[in-house]
PDB file of C-alpha atoms in Angstrom:
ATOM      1  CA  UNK M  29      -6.121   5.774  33.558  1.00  0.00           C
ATOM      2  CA  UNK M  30      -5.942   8.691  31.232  1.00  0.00           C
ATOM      3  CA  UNK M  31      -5.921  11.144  33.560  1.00  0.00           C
ATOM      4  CA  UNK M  32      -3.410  10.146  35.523  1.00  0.00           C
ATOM      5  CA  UNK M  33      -1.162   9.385  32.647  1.00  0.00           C
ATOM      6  CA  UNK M  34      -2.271  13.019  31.498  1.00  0.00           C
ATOM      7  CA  UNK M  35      -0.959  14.613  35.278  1.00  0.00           C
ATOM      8  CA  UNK M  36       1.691  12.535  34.878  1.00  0.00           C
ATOM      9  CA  UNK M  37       2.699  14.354  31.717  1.00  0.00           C
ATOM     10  CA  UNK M  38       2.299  17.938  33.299  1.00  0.00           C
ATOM     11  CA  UNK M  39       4.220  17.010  36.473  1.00  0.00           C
ATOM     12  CA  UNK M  40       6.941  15.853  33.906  1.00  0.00           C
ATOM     13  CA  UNK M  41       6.916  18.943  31.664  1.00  0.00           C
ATOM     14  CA  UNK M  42       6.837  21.523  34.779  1.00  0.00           C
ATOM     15  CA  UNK M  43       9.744  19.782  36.722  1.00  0.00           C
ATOM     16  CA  UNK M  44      11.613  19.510  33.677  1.00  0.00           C
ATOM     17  CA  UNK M  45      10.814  23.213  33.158  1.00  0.00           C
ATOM     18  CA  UNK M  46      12.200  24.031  36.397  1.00  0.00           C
ATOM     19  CA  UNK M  47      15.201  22.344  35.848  1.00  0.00           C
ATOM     20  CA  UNK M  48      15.963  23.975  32.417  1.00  0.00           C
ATOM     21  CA  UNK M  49      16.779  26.751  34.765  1.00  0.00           C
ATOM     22  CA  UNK M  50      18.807  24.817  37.002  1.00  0.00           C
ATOM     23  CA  UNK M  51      22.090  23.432  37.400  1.00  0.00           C
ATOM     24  CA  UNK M  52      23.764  20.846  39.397  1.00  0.00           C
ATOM     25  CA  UNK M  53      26.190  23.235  40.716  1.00  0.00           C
ATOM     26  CA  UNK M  54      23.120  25.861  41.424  1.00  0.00           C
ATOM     27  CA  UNK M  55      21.433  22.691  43.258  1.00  0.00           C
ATOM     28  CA  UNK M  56      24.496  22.216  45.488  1.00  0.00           C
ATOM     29  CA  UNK M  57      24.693  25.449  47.095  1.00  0.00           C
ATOM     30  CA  UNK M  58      21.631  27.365  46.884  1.00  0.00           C
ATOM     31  CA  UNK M  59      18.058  26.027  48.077  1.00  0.00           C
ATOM     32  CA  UNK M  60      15.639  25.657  45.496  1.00  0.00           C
ATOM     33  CA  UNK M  61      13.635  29.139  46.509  1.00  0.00           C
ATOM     34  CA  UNK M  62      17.248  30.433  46.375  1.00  0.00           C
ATOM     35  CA  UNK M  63      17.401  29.542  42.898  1.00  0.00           C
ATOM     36  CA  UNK M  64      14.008  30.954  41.798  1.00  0.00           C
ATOM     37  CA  UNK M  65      15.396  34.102  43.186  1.00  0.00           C
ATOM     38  CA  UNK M  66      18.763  33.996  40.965  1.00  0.00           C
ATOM     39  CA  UNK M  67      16.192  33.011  38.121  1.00  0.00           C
ATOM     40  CA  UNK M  68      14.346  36.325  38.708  1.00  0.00           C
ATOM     41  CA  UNK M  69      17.654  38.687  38.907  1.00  0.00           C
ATOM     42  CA  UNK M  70      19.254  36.400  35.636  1.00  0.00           C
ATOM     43  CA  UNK M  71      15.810  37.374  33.974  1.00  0.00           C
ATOM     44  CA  UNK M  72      15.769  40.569  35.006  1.00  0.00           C
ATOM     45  CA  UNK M  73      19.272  41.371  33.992  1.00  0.00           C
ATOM     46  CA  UNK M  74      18.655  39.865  30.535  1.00  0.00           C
ATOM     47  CA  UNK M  75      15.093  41.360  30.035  1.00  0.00           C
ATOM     48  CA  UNK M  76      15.424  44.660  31.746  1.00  0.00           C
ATOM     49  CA  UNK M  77      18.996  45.589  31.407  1.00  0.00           C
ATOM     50  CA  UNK M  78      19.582  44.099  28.361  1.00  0.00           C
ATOM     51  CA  UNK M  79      17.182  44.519  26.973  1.00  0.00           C
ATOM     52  CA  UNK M  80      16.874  40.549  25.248  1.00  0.00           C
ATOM     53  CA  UNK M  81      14.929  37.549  25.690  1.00  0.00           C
ATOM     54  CA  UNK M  82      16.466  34.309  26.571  1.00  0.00           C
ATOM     55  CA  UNK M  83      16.103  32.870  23.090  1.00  0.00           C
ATOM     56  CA  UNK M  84      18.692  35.519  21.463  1.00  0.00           C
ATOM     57  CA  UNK M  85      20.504  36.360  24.693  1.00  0.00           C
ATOM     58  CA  UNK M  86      23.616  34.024  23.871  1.00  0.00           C
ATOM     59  CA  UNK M  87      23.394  35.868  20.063  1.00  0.00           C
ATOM     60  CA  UNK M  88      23.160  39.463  20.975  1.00  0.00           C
ATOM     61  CA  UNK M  89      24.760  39.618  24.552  1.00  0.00           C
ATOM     62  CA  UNK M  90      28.014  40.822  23.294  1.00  0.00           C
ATOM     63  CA  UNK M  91      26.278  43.608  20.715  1.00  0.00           C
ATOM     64  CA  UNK M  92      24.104  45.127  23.508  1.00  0.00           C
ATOM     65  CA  UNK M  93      27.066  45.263  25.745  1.00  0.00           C
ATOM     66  CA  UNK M  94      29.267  46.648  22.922  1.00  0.00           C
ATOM     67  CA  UNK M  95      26.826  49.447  22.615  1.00  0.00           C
ATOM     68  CA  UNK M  96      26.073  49.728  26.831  1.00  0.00           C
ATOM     69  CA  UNK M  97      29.874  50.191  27.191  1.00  0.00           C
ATOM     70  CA  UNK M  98      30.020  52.490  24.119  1.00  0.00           C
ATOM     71  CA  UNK M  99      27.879  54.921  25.818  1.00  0.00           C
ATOM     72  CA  UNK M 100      30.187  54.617  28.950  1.00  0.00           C
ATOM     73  CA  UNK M 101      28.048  52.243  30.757  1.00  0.00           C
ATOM     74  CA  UNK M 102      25.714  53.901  32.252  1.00  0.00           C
ATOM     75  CA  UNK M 103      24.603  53.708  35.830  1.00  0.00           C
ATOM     76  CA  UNK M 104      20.983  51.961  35.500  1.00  0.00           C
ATOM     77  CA  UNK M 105      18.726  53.741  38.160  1.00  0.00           C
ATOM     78  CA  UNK M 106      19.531  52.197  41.938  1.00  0.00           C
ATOM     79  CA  UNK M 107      15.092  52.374  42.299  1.00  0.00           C
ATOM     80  CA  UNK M 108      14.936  49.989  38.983  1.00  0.00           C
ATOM     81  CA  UNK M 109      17.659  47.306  40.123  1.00  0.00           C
ATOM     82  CA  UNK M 110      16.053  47.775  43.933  1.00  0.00           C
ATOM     83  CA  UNK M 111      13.106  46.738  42.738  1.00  0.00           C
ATOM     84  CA  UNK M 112      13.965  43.401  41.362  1.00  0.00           C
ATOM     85  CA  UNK M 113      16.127  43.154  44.614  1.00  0.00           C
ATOM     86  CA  UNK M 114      13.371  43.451  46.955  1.00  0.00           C
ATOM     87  CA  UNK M 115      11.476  41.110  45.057  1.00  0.00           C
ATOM     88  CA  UNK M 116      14.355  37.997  46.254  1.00  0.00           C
ATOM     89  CA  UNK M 117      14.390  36.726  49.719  1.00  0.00           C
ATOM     90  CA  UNK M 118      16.762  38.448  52.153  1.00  0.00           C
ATOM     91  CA  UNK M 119      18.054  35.316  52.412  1.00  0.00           C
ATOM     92  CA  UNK M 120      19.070  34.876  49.100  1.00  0.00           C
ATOM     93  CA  UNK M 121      20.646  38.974  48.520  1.00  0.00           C
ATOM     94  CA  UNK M 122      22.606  37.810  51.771  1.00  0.00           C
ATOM     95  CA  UNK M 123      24.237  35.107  50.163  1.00  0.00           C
ATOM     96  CA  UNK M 124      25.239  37.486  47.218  1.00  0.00           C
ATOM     97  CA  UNK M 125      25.811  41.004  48.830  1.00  0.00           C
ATOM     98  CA  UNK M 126      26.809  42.996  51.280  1.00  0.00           C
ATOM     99  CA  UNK M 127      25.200  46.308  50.957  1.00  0.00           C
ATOM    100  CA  UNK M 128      27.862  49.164  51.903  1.00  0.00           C
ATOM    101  CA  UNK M 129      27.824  53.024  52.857  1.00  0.00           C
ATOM    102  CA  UNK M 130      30.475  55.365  51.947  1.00  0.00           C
ATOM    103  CA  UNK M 131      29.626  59.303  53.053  1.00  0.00           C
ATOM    104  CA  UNK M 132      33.162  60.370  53.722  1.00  0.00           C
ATOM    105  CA  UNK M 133      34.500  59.869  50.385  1.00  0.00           C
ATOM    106  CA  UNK M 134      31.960  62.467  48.460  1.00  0.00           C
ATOM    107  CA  UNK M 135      31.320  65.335  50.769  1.00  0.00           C
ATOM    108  CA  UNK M 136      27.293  65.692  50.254  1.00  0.00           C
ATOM    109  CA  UNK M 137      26.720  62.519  48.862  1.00  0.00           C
ATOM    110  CA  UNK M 138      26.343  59.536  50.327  1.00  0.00           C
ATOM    111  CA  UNK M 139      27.715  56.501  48.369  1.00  0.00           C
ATOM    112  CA  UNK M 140      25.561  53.406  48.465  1.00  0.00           C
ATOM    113  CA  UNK M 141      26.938  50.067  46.855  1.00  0.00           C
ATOM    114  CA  UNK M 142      27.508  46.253  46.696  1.00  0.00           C
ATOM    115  CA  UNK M 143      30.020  43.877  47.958  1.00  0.00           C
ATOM    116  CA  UNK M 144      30.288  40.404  47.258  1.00  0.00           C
ATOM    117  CA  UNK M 145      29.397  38.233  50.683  1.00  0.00           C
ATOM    118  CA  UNK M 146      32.903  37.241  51.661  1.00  0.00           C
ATOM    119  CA  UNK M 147      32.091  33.218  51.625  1.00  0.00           C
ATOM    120  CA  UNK M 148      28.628  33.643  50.855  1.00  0.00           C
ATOM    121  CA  UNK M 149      26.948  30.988  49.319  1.00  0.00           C
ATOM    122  CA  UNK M 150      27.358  32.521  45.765  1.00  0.00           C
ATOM    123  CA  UNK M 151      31.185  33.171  46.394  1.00  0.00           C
ATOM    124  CA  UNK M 152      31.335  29.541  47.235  1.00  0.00           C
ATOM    125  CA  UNK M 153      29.294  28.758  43.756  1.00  0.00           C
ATOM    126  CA  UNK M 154      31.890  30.899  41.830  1.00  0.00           C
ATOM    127  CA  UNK M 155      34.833  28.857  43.259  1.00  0.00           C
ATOM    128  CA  UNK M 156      32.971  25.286  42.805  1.00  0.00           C
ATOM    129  CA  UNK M 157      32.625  26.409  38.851  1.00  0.00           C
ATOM    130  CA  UNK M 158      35.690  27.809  38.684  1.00  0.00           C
ATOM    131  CA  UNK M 159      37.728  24.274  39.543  1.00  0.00           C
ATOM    132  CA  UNK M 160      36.524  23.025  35.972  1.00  0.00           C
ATOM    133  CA  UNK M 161      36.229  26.794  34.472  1.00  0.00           C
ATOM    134  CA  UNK M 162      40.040  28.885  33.889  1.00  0.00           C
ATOM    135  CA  UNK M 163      38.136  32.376  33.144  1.00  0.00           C
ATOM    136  CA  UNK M 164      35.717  31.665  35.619  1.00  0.00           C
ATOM    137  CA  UNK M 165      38.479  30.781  37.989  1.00  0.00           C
ATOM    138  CA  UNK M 166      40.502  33.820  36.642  1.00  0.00           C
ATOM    139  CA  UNK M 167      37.617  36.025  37.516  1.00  0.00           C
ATOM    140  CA  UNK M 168      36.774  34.668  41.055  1.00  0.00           C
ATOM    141  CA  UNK M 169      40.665  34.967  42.214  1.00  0.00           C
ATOM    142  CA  UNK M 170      40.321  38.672  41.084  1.00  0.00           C
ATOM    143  CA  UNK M 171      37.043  39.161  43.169  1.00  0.00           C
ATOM    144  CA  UNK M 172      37.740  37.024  46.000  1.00  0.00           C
ATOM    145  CA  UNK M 173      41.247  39.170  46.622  1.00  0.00           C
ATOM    146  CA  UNK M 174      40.038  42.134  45.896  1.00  0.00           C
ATOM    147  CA  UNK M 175      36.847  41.649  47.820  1.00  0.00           C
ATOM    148  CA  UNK M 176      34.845  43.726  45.269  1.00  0.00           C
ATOM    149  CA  UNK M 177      33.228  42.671  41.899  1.00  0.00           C
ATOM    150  CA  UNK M 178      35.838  43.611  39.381  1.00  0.00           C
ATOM    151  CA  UNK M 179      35.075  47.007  37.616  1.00  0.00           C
ATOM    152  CA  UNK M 180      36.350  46.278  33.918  1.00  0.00           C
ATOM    153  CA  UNK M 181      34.846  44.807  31.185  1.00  0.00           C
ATOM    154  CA  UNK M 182      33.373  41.701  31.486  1.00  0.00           C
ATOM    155  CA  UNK M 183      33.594  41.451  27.328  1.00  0.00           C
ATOM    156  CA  UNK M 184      37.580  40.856  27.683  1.00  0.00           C
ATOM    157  CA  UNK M 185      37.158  37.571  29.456  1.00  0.00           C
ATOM    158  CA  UNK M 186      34.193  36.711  27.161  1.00  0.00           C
ATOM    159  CA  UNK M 187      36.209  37.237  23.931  1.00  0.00           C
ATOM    160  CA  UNK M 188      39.173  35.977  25.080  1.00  0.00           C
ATOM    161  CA  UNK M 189      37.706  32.790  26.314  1.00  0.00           C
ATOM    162  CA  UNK M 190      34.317  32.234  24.145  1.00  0.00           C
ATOM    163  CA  UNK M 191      34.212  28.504  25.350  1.00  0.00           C
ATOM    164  CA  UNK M 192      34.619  28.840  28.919  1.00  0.00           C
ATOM    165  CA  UNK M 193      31.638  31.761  28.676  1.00  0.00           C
ATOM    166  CA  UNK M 194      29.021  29.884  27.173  1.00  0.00           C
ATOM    167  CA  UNK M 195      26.288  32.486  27.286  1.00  0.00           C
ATOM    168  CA  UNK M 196      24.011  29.333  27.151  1.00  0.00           C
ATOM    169  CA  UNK M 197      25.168  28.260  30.436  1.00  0.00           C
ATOM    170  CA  UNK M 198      23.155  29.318  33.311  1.00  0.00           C
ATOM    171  CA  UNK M 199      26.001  29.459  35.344  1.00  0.00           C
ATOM    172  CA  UNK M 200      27.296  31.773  33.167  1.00  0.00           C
ATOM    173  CA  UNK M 201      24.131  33.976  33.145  1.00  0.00           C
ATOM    174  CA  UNK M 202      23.557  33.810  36.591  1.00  0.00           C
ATOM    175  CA  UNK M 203      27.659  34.810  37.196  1.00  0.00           C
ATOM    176  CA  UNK M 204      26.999  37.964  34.220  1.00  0.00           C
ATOM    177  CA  UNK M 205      23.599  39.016  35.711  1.00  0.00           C
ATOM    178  CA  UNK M 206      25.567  39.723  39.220  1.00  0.00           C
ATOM    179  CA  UNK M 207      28.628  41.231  37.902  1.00  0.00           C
ATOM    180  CA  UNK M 208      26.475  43.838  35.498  1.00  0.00           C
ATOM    181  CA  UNK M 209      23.727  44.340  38.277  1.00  0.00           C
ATOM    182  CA  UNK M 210      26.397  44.973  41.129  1.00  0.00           C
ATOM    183  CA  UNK M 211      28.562  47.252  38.862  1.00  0.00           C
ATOM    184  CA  UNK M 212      25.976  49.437  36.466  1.00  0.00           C
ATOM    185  CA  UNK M 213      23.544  50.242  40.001  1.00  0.00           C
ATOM    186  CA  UNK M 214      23.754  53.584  40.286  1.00  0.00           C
ATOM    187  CA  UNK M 215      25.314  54.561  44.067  1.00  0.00           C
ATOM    188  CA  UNK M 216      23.991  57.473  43.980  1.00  0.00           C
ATOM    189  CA  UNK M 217      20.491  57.610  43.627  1.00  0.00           C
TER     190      UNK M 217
END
């Protein structure tokens, strides 16, 4: 009896572990392998490029930005964000990105970058949040008609608009993580 009161207990804690990470709207449109992947880029973009930990993220996001855009945000190492990219299912990248060549535009160099998947499962995320979200909305209509992640500060429609980017949210996280990720990876190298 104890024991399986006891694994009771652990299968509790773990799924409700799993679901701390999780979100109904997350649930709706990815698979759940999907969402371990866009657990690993969130944590990677918080840990690695942020240098933060979850706990203090929502505290010090808008500091370590500050100080990232201060410096004129700078390219983070295409081999460093690759790596944390071939670590998610192609599956899952293909629902975020489209990966893109440009070697006309820079005569020796060969210009390597991200797209967002025109109705990718993410893009359709982004408009499913942004029906009960106005600055998540504002920012979709400006990626979804321009077709490219928008290249200005992300800290404008955070400050503006505290509420609506709860850096709590994993939404929100999840939405940063592939804005800054897309936008700081170096096309060059």
């Amino acid at each position: 009896m104890k024991i399986k009161v006891i694994s009771f207990l652990i299968c509790l804690t773990l799924l409700s572990c799993k679901k701390e990470f999780s979100s109904p709207e997350l649930e709706k449109h990815f698979t759940e392998s999907q969402v371990e992947d866009l657990n690993k880029i969130r944590l990677f973009f918080i840990n690695d490029i942020i240098n933060l930990d979850i706990n203090n993220f929502h505290k010090n996001f808008i500091n370590e930005v500050e100080k990232m855009e201060a410096s004129g945000s700078p390219y983070i190492p295409k081999k460093k964000i690759d790596s944390v990219l071939s670590s998610i299912s192609a599956d899952t990248f293909n629902e975020i990105w489209e990966k893109h060549i440009d070697s006309t535009q820079f005569k020796d160099k060969i210009y390597n970058y991200l797209l967002p998947k025109y109705q990718g499962k993410y893009q359709i995320f982004l408009a499913d949040i942004s029906k009960k979200n106005k600055a998540v909305n504002h920012y979709y209509q400006r990626m979804n008609n321009s077709g490219d992640f928008n290249r200005l500060s992300m800290l404008g429609y955070i400050k503006e608009h505290p509420k609506e980017f709860d850096l709590k949210n994993v939404n929100i996280q999840i939405l940063l993580a592939i804005q800054y990720i897309s936008v700081l990876r170096d096309p060059f190298n």
